[in-house]
Short mmCIF file of C-alpha atoms in Angstrom, two decimals:
data_model
loop_
_atom_site.label_atom_id
_atom_site.label_comp_id
_atom_site.label_asym_id
_atom_site.label_seq_id
_atom_site.Cartn_x
_atom_site.Cartn_y
_atom_site.Cartn_z
CA VAL A 1 30.67 18.07 -16.25
CA GLN A 2 31.27 19.07 -12.63
CA ALA A 3 31.47 15.41 -11.60
CA SER A 4 33.93 14.44 -14.32
CA PRO A 5 37.55 15.68 -14.28
CA SER A 6 37.92 14.67 -17.93
CA LEU A 7 34.87 16.65 -19.06
CA SER A 8 35.62 19.63 -16.85
CA LYS A 9 38.95 20.06 -18.68
CA ARG A 10 37.11 20.35 -22.02
CA ALA A 11 33.75 21.95 -21.27
CA LEU A 12 32.70 25.13 -19.51
CA ILE A 13 29.52 25.68 -17.53
CA ARG A 14 27.68 28.94 -18.09
CA LYS A 15 24.87 30.08 -15.82
CA ALA A 16 23.32 32.88 -17.92
CA PRO A 17 21.99 31.57 -20.16
CA ALA A 18 22.25 28.07 -18.74
CA ALA A 19 24.57 26.15 -21.05
CA ILE A 20 27.50 23.77 -21.36
CA HIS A 21 30.05 25.24 -23.78
CA TYR A 22 32.67 23.28 -25.72
CA PRO A 23 35.29 25.83 -26.88
CA ALA A 24 37.20 23.42 -29.15
CA LYS A 25 34.24 23.25 -31.53
CA ASN A 26 32.55 26.50 -30.51
CA SER A 27 29.48 24.42 -29.62
CA SER A 28 27.00 24.49 -26.76
CA ILE A 29 24.23 22.54 -25.12
CA VAL A 30 21.63 25.16 -24.24
CA VAL A 31 18.40 25.12 -22.26
CA LEU A 32 15.78 27.19 -24.09
CA GLY A 33 12.78 28.99 -22.65
CA SER A 34 9.25 28.65 -23.93
CA ASP A 35 9.15 31.94 -25.83
CA SER A 36 9.99 32.04 -29.54
CA ASP A 37 11.31 35.60 -29.82
CA SER A 38 14.89 34.68 -28.99
CA LYS A 39 15.11 31.61 -31.23
CA ASP A 40 15.71 33.35 -34.57
CA GLY A 41 19.10 32.62 -36.13
CA LEU A 42 19.68 29.34 -34.33
CA ASN A 43 21.53 26.64 -36.27
CA PRO A 44 21.00 23.57 -34.07
CA HIS A 45 22.59 20.24 -34.81
CA LEU A 46 20.37 18.48 -32.26
CA VAL A 47 17.03 19.58 -30.79
CA ILE A 48 15.46 17.68 -27.89
CA ILE A 49 11.85 18.46 -27.02
CA ASP A 50 10.70 16.78 -23.83
CA GLU A 51 7.03 16.26 -22.88
CA LEU A 52 5.56 17.59 -26.11
CA HIS A 53 2.06 17.12 -24.70
CA ALA A 54 2.65 20.16 -22.46
CA PHE A 55 3.28 22.48 -25.41
CA HIS A 56 0.39 24.79 -26.27
CA GLU A 57 -0.55 26.69 -29.40
CA ARG A 58 1.52 29.66 -28.25
CA HIS A 59 4.60 27.43 -28.41
CA ARG A 60 4.06 26.51 -32.07
CA PRO A 61 6.31 29.31 -33.47
CA MET A 62 9.17 28.18 -31.21
CA VAL A 63 8.82 24.53 -32.26
CA GLU A 64 8.71 25.53 -35.93
CA LYS A 65 11.86 27.67 -35.58
CA LEU A 66 13.71 24.83 -33.89
CA SER A 67 12.56 22.37 -36.54
CA THR A 68 13.64 24.54 -39.47
CA GLY A 69 16.74 26.01 -37.83
CA GLY A 70 18.89 23.01 -38.71
CA ALA A 71 18.33 23.30 -42.46
CA ALA A 72 22.00 24.19 -43.03
CA ARG A 73 23.16 21.10 -41.17
CA ARG A 74 24.09 17.97 -43.09
CA GLN A 75 22.52 15.66 -40.52
CA PRO A 76 20.20 17.62 -38.20
CA LEU A 77 18.42 15.52 -35.60
CA GLN A 78 15.29 16.21 -33.60
CA LEU A 79 14.12 14.06 -30.71
CA MET A 80 10.69 14.27 -29.13
CA ILE A 81 9.85 12.41 -25.93
CA THR A 82 6.39 12.58 -24.44
CA THR A 83 3.64 10.82 -22.59
CA ALA A 84 0.08 11.12 -23.84
CA GLY A 85 -1.71 14.46 -23.71
CA ASP A 86 -5.30 15.55 -23.54
CA ASN A 87 -7.62 16.91 -26.20
CA GLU A 88 -6.05 20.37 -25.90
CA SER A 89 -2.51 19.13 -26.62
CA LEU A 90 -2.75 20.07 -30.29
CA LEU A 91 0.96 19.88 -31.16
CA TRP A 92 1.18 16.47 -29.52
CA ILE A 93 -1.97 15.28 -31.33
CA GLU A 94 -0.56 16.35 -34.71
CA GLU A 95 2.78 14.64 -34.04
CA LYS A 96 1.15 11.44 -32.80
CA GLN A 97 -1.11 11.26 -35.85
CA TYR A 98 1.88 11.70 -38.16
CA ALA A 99 3.94 9.13 -36.24
CA ALA A 100 1.08 6.63 -36.44
CA GLY A 101 0.83 7.31 -40.16
CA VAL A 102 4.53 6.60 -40.65
CA LEU A 103 4.25 3.34 -38.74
CA ASP A 104 1.20 2.43 -40.78
CA GLY A 105 2.94 3.38 -44.03
CA ALA A 106 4.67 0.04 -44.45
CA VAL A 107 1.25 -1.61 -44.62
CA ASN A 108 -0.88 0.69 -46.77
CA GLY A 109 1.38 3.57 -47.78
CA ARG A 110 -0.54 6.11 -45.73
CA VAL A 111 2.63 8.09 -44.90
CA VAL A 112 6.08 7.26 -46.28
CA ASP A 113 8.92 9.11 -44.53
CA ASP A 114 12.21 7.26 -44.18
CA THR A 115 13.74 10.17 -42.24
CA TYR A 116 11.25 9.74 -39.40
CA PHE A 117 11.56 7.05 -36.71
CA ALA A 118 8.58 6.55 -34.43
CA PHE A 119 8.06 4.36 -31.40
CA ILE A 120 4.65 4.47 -29.70
CA ALA A 121 3.90 2.41 -26.62
CA CYS A 122 0.26 2.53 -25.54
CA ILE A 123 -2.73 0.33 -24.91
CA ASP A 124 -5.20 0.04 -27.79
CA ASP A 125 -8.54 1.85 -27.89
CA GLU A 126 -10.48 -1.35 -27.31
CA ASP A 127 -8.29 -2.48 -24.38
CA ASP A 128 -9.49 -2.49 -20.80
CA PRO A 129 -6.98 -0.27 -18.98
CA PHE A 130 -7.45 -2.32 -15.82
CA ASN A 131 -6.54 -5.59 -17.55
CA GLU A 132 -2.97 -6.40 -16.49
CA ALA A 133 -2.33 -8.25 -19.74
CA CYS A 134 -2.54 -4.90 -21.57
CA TRP A 135 -0.05 -3.03 -19.40
CA PRO A 136 3.16 -4.21 -21.18
CA LYS A 137 1.91 -2.49 -24.35
CA ALA A 138 2.30 0.91 -22.70
CA ASN A 139 5.25 -0.01 -20.48
CA PRO A 140 8.13 -1.52 -22.50
CA ASN A 141 10.19 -1.89 -19.30
CA TYR A 142 7.37 -3.75 -17.58
CA GLU A 143 8.62 -5.99 -14.73
CA ILE A 144 12.06 -4.30 -14.88
CA SER A 145 11.86 -0.63 -13.94
CA VAL A 146 8.05 -0.60 -13.96
CA LYS A 147 6.86 -3.02 -11.30
CA PRO A 148 3.52 -4.86 -11.68
CA GLU A 149 2.67 -4.34 -8.02
CA TYR A 150 3.05 -0.58 -8.38
CA LEU A 151 0.69 -0.53 -11.39
CA ARG A 152 -1.80 -2.71 -9.52
CA ASN A 153 -1.90 -0.22 -6.68
CA GLN A 154 -2.30 2.68 -9.10
CA ALA A 155 -5.04 0.87 -11.02
CA ASN A 156 -6.93 0.02 -7.85
CA GLU A 157 -6.88 3.66 -6.77
CA ALA A 158 -7.95 4.79 -10.26
CA LYS A 159 -10.96 2.46 -10.15
CA HIS A 160 -12.29 4.11 -7.02
CA LYS A 161 -11.13 7.70 -7.48
CA PRO A 162 -12.31 9.47 -10.63
CA THR A 163 -9.71 12.17 -10.04
CA VAL A 164 -6.94 9.58 -10.31
CA ARG A 165 -8.37 7.75 -13.34
CA ASN A 166 -7.11 10.26 -15.91
CA SER A 167 -3.61 10.20 -14.45
CA PHE A 168 -3.50 6.41 -14.60
CA LEU A 169 -4.72 6.34 -18.20
CA ARG A 170 -2.33 9.06 -19.27
CA TYR A 171 0.91 8.15 -17.51
CA HIS A 172 0.63 4.37 -17.23
CA CYS A 173 -1.46 3.47 -20.29
CA ASN A 174 -0.26 6.33 -22.54
CA ARG A 175 -3.82 7.01 -23.66
CA ILE A 176 -5.20 10.45 -24.50
CA VAL A 177 -7.46 11.75 -21.76
CA SER A 178 -10.15 14.33 -21.35
CA SER A 179 -9.94 17.24 -18.96
CA THR A 180 -11.94 16.94 -15.76
CA GLU A 181 -14.50 19.46 -17.00
CA GLN A 182 -15.31 17.58 -20.16
CA MET A 183 -18.78 16.24 -20.72
CA ILE A 184 -17.71 13.18 -22.73
CA THR A 185 -14.84 10.87 -21.85
CA GLN A 186 -12.61 9.42 -24.55
CA GLU A 187 -13.43 5.93 -23.31
CA ASP A 188 -17.19 6.38 -23.71
CA TRP A 189 -16.84 8.06 -27.11
CA ASN A 190 -14.69 5.19 -28.39
CA LYS A 191 -17.59 2.81 -27.78
CA GLY A 192 -19.43 4.41 -30.72
CA LYS A 193 -16.74 3.87 -33.37
CA ARG A 194 -18.78 1.16 -35.09
CA THR A 195 -19.65 1.55 -38.79
CA LEU A 196 -22.91 3.37 -39.54
CA SER A 197 -25.73 1.29 -41.02
CA LEU A 198 -28.05 4.07 -42.24
CA GLU A 199 -30.35 3.36 -45.16
CA GLU A 200 -32.38 5.61 -47.42
CA GLY A 201 -35.75 6.64 -46.05
CA MET A 202 -34.85 6.13 -42.41
CA VAL A 203 -36.59 8.45 -39.95
CA GLY A 204 -34.25 10.88 -38.24
CA TYR A 205 -34.21 14.22 -36.45
CA GLY A 206 -32.04 17.14 -37.50
CA ALA A 207 -30.66 20.27 -35.88
CA ILE A 208 -28.80 23.41 -36.90
CA ASP A 209 -26.20 25.29 -34.87
CA VAL A 210 -25.40 28.68 -36.37
CA GLY A 211 -21.81 29.62 -35.67
CA ARG A 212 -20.63 33.18 -35.63
CA THR A 213 -17.60 34.28 -37.67
CA ASN A 214 -15.22 32.50 -35.27
CA ASP A 215 -17.27 29.28 -34.99
CA PHE A 216 -18.49 26.46 -37.20
CA PHE A 217 -21.90 26.38 -38.83
CA ALA A 218 -23.05 22.81 -38.24
CA ILE A 219 -25.94 20.52 -39.04
CA SER A 220 -26.39 17.13 -37.43
CA ALA A 221 -28.99 14.37 -37.48
CA VAL A 222 -29.77 11.52 -35.12
CA PHE A 223 -31.46 8.30 -36.22
CA PRO A 224 -33.09 5.94 -33.69
CA PHE A 225 -32.81 2.19 -34.40
CA HIS A 226 -35.41 -0.15 -32.92
CA ASP A 227 -35.21 -3.81 -31.97
CA ALA A 228 -37.79 -6.50 -32.75
CA LYS A 229 -39.91 -5.39 -29.80
CA GLY A 230 -39.98 -1.79 -30.97
CA GLU A 231 -37.63 -0.62 -28.24
CA ILE A 232 -34.70 1.70 -28.95
CA ASP A 233 -31.62 -0.40 -29.64
CA HIS A 234 -29.18 2.41 -30.48
CA TYR A 235 -28.82 5.77 -32.22
CA GLU A 236 -26.64 6.71 -35.18
CA LEU A 237 -25.25 10.21 -35.84
CA ILE A 238 -24.21 12.18 -38.90
CA SER A 239 -22.83 15.71 -38.90
CA LYS A 240 -21.34 18.30 -41.26
CA SER A 241 -19.57 21.57 -40.42
CA TRP A 242 -18.67 24.73 -42.33
CA CYS A 243 -16.41 27.71 -41.63
CA CYS A 244 -15.38 30.87 -43.49
CA LYS A 245 -11.92 31.86 -44.71
CA ASP A 246 -11.86 35.50 -43.61
CA GLY A 247 -13.61 35.26 -40.24
CA SER A 248 -11.85 35.55 -36.90
CA LEU A 249 -11.17 31.80 -36.91
CA ASN A 250 -7.64 31.18 -38.26
CA VAL A 251 -8.30 28.38 -40.73
CA GLY A 252 -4.63 28.36 -41.77
CA ILE A 253 -3.48 26.55 -38.63
CA GLU A 254 -3.86 22.94 -37.61
CA PRO A 255 -6.07 21.05 -37.25
CA PHE A 256 -8.38 23.17 -39.44
CA ARG A 257 -5.95 23.36 -42.36
CA SER A 258 -5.70 19.56 -42.70
CA TRP A 259 -9.43 19.01 -42.28
CA ILE A 260 -10.19 21.54 -45.01
CA SER A 261 -7.67 20.00 -47.42
CA ARG A 262 -9.13 16.53 -46.78
CA GLY A 263 -12.71 17.71 -47.26
CA LEU A 264 -13.79 16.99 -43.68
CA LEU A 265 -14.48 20.68 -43.02
CA THR A 266 -15.94 22.94 -45.73
CA CYS A 267 -14.47 26.45 -45.87
CA HIS A 268 -16.28 29.25 -47.70
CA GLU A 269 -14.62 32.35 -49.13
CA GLY A 270 -15.27 35.66 -47.38
CA ASP A 271 -16.29 36.42 -43.83
CA SER A 272 -19.49 34.34 -43.68
CA VAL A 273 -20.70 30.94 -44.77
CA ASN A 274 -22.79 30.47 -47.91
CA PHE A 275 -26.31 29.79 -46.65
CA GLU A 276 -27.49 28.58 -50.05
CA GLU A 277 -24.97 25.74 -50.00
CA ILE A 278 -26.12 24.79 -46.51
CA TYR A 279 -29.77 24.84 -47.59
CA THR A 280 -28.79 22.54 -50.46
CA GLU A 281 -27.15 20.12 -48.02
CA ILE A 282 -30.21 20.16 -45.75
CA ALA A 283 -32.45 19.46 -48.75
CA ALA A 284 -30.18 16.56 -49.77
CA TRP A 285 -30.37 15.01 -46.31
CA ASP A 286 -34.16 15.39 -46.40
CA ARG A 287 -34.31 13.61 -49.77
CA ILE A 288 -32.10 10.73 -48.67
CA TYR A 289 -33.66 10.28 -45.26
CA ASP A 290 -36.99 11.09 -43.65
CA ILE A 291 -35.95 13.99 -41.39
CA ALA A 292 -39.04 14.54 -39.25
CA THR A 293 -38.07 17.95 -37.82
CA TRP A 294 -35.16 20.39 -37.74
CA ALA A 295 -34.30 22.05 -34.42
CA PHE A 296 -32.81 25.53 -34.34
CA ASP A 297 -31.95 28.27 -31.88
CA GLU A 298 -34.52 31.03 -32.41
CA SER A 299 -32.14 33.66 -31.03
CA TRP A 300 -29.53 33.11 -33.74
CA ALA A 301 -31.27 31.17 -36.50
CA ALA A 302 -34.79 32.58 -36.73
CA VAL A 303 -34.32 33.61 -40.38
CA ILE A 304 -32.96 30.17 -41.25
CA GLY A 305 -35.82 28.44 -39.49
CA GLN A 306 -38.34 30.58 -41.36
CA HIS A 307 -36.60 29.76 -44.66
CA LEU A 308 -36.86 26.02 -43.95
CA VAL A 309 -40.59 26.43 -43.42
CA ASP A 310 -41.52 28.96 -46.13
CA LYS A 311 -39.13 27.99 -48.91
CA MET A 312 -38.42 24.32 -48.29
CA GLY A 313 -41.60 23.09 -46.61
CA LEU A 314 -39.77 21.47 -43.68
CA LYS A 315 -40.94 21.10 -40.11
CA VAL A 316 -38.87 23.01 -37.57
CA PHE A 317 -38.52 22.95 -33.82
CA LYS A 318 -37.54 25.95 -31.67
CA PHE A 319 -34.86 24.88 -29.24
CA PRO A 320 -34.10 27.39 -26.44
CA GLN A 321 -30.44 27.43 -25.42
CA ASN A 322 -30.60 27.03 -21.66
CA ALA A 323 -29.54 24.49 -19.05
CA LYS A 324 -33.11 23.60 -18.12
CA LYS A 325 -33.74 22.42 -21.68
CA TYR A 326 -30.43 20.64 -22.17
CA ASN A 327 -29.98 18.95 -18.80
CA PRO A 328 -32.23 15.87 -19.26
CA ILE A 329 -30.99 15.51 -22.84
CA ILE A 330 -27.34 15.51 -21.77
CA GLN A 331 -28.04 13.05 -18.97
CA GLN A 332 -29.69 10.57 -21.33
CA PHE A 333 -27.14 11.07 -24.10
CA THR A 334 -24.15 10.42 -21.83
CA THR A 335 -25.92 7.41 -20.31
CA ASP A 336 -26.57 5.92 -23.77
CA LEU A 337 -23.04 6.77 -24.89
CA SER A 338 -21.54 4.96 -21.89
CA ALA A 339 -23.76 1.96 -22.69
CA GLY A 340 -22.53 1.87 -26.29
CA ARG A 341 -25.89 2.90 -27.74
CA ILE A 342 -24.54 5.97 -29.60
CA VAL A 343 -22.83 5.15 -32.93
CA HIS A 344 -20.88 7.89 -34.74
CA GLY A 345 -18.79 5.87 -37.17
CA ASN A 346 -15.55 7.44 -35.88
CA ASP A 347 -16.24 10.77 -37.62
CA GLU A 348 -12.89 12.51 -37.04
CA LEU A 349 -14.17 16.09 -36.99
CA LEU A 350 -17.17 15.25 -34.80
CA SER A 351 -14.93 13.21 -32.47
CA TRP A 352 -12.68 16.24 -31.98
CA GLN A 353 -15.69 18.40 -31.16
CA ALA A 354 -17.02 15.76 -28.74
CA GLY A 355 -13.69 15.90 -26.91
CA ASN A 356 -13.98 19.68 -26.67
CA LEU A 357 -17.48 19.62 -25.18
CA MET A 358 -17.63 20.71 -21.57
CA ALA A 359 -20.48 20.98 -19.12
CA LYS A 360 -21.52 24.52 -18.29
CA LYS A 361 -23.74 24.49 -15.20
CA ASP A 362 -26.29 26.94 -13.90
CA ASN A 363 -26.97 27.76 -10.25
CA GLU A 364 -29.19 24.68 -9.97
CA ASP A 365 -26.39 22.41 -11.20
CA ARG A 366 -28.10 21.78 -14.54
CA GLN A 367 -25.89 21.28 -17.57
CA MET A 368 -25.74 22.78 -21.03
CA PRO A 369 -23.02 22.60 -23.71
CA GLY A 370 -19.99 24.82 -23.36
CA LYS A 371 -16.35 25.05 -24.38
CA ARG A 372 -13.20 26.21 -22.64
CA THR A 373 -11.62 28.32 -25.40
CA LYS A 374 -12.73 29.79 -28.71
CA HIS A 375 -10.22 27.56 -30.53
CA LEU A 376 -11.99 24.37 -29.43
CA LYS A 377 -15.18 24.10 -31.45
CA VAL A 378 -18.29 22.19 -30.34
CA ASP A 379 -20.96 23.31 -32.82
CA GLY A 380 -21.45 19.90 -34.44
CA MET A 381 -21.98 18.28 -31.04
CA VAL A 382 -24.37 21.03 -29.95
CA ALA A 383 -26.45 20.20 -33.03
CA VAL A 384 -26.20 16.49 -32.13
CA LEU A 385 -27.61 17.15 -28.64
CA MET A 386 -30.42 19.26 -30.06
CA ALA A 387 -31.33 16.52 -32.55
CA PHE A 388 -31.05 13.85 -29.85
CA GLY A 389 -33.47 15.88 -27.76
CA GLU A 390 -35.97 15.73 -30.61
CA CYS A 391 -35.66 11.95 -30.62
CA LEU A 392 -36.49 11.84 -26.93
CA PHE A 393 -39.42 14.19 -27.33
CA ALA A 394 -40.75 12.16 -30.25
CA GLN A 395 -40.57 9.01 -28.15
CA GLN A 396 -42.56 10.77 -25.44
CA LYS A 397 -45.07 11.98 -28.05
CA ALA A 398 -44.33 15.59 -27.19
CA THR A 399 -46.88 18.09 -28.52
CA GLY A 400 -47.88 21.71 -28.16
CA SER A 401 -45.58 24.73 -28.28
CA LEU A 402 -42.49 22.57 -28.61
CA TYR A 403 -43.17 22.19 -32.31
CA VAL A 404 -43.61 24.99 -34.84
CA VAL A 405 -44.71 24.24 -38.41
#
């Protein structure tokens, strides 16, 4: 406006709040802050949200008010522009999943929404981010405003500097990344998306992670597959999680609400999970497969472990929750995951928990599972690591106090 004599005759600049006002139509272009308290009563014709990946859960009320504020308009328009986020960018994840569903709708009818236009430019999950042939996928202006030589320099630095790798993947490949504290990278986890090949009667090892009222209750099992020489070829994982409706976990927000409605996450009424239903699920797994042992944390699940022994006749394994116990298990699990020897079948709920898993270290630099915030659950993956540990111990023919019958 200041640079244009024509516009400056028609529009006024206001500093507080920052806005460009057009008196002829009593309209304004306004910059909004990140709080939602002052957004009630807005009637926007156009809303532009830039870098959605940077919006956190606390911004959800503001985004919802802006989205619904144009209901009285005949043709409200909302634009969202963003690069990829990380596993904590929940609003961005939800929007990207919906956008992908709309784009996929023309093929299989997954989501049909003719009012929604989506354009996603990113490399595919199976692409090598350092393969130049893949770069145009994520850079539509490749060789015009985005120069190949610049990307080559960035890629070369990313290869040799782990701290730069996430930035390259995120800003130049438009791929979701993991935070630097995460135990499992998205790239390594994607290597296990292959279809499960489990059969009845297969030997596996189970584990139970007892969540409190704000966590999941999870059971997981790991099945070792052997090659013709009897060596471990790969492992396959299954997992199931429960939550309760009236606990401190808000199951009414995303992504929990969608997972519950789709049956991926089971939600029990009240402020605790129904143990009888979980016992039934454990018994079903034991009937279908040959679950050799069930690991549990004696501090939180002693009663459950005793029930599995006394009432169900199962073998259980006390698993102390400390870094000394977990460290060799985590090292082997992440090594096998990177080598593509961990197959999870692209379980959506488990994949989310894997992305939330962070390494919590003791004073001797040994790792055990942790999480950054209470909203980001990891219980299914904790059970996976416990069960994977049983596989390793079984291979080493572990005996003695490790096992309790």
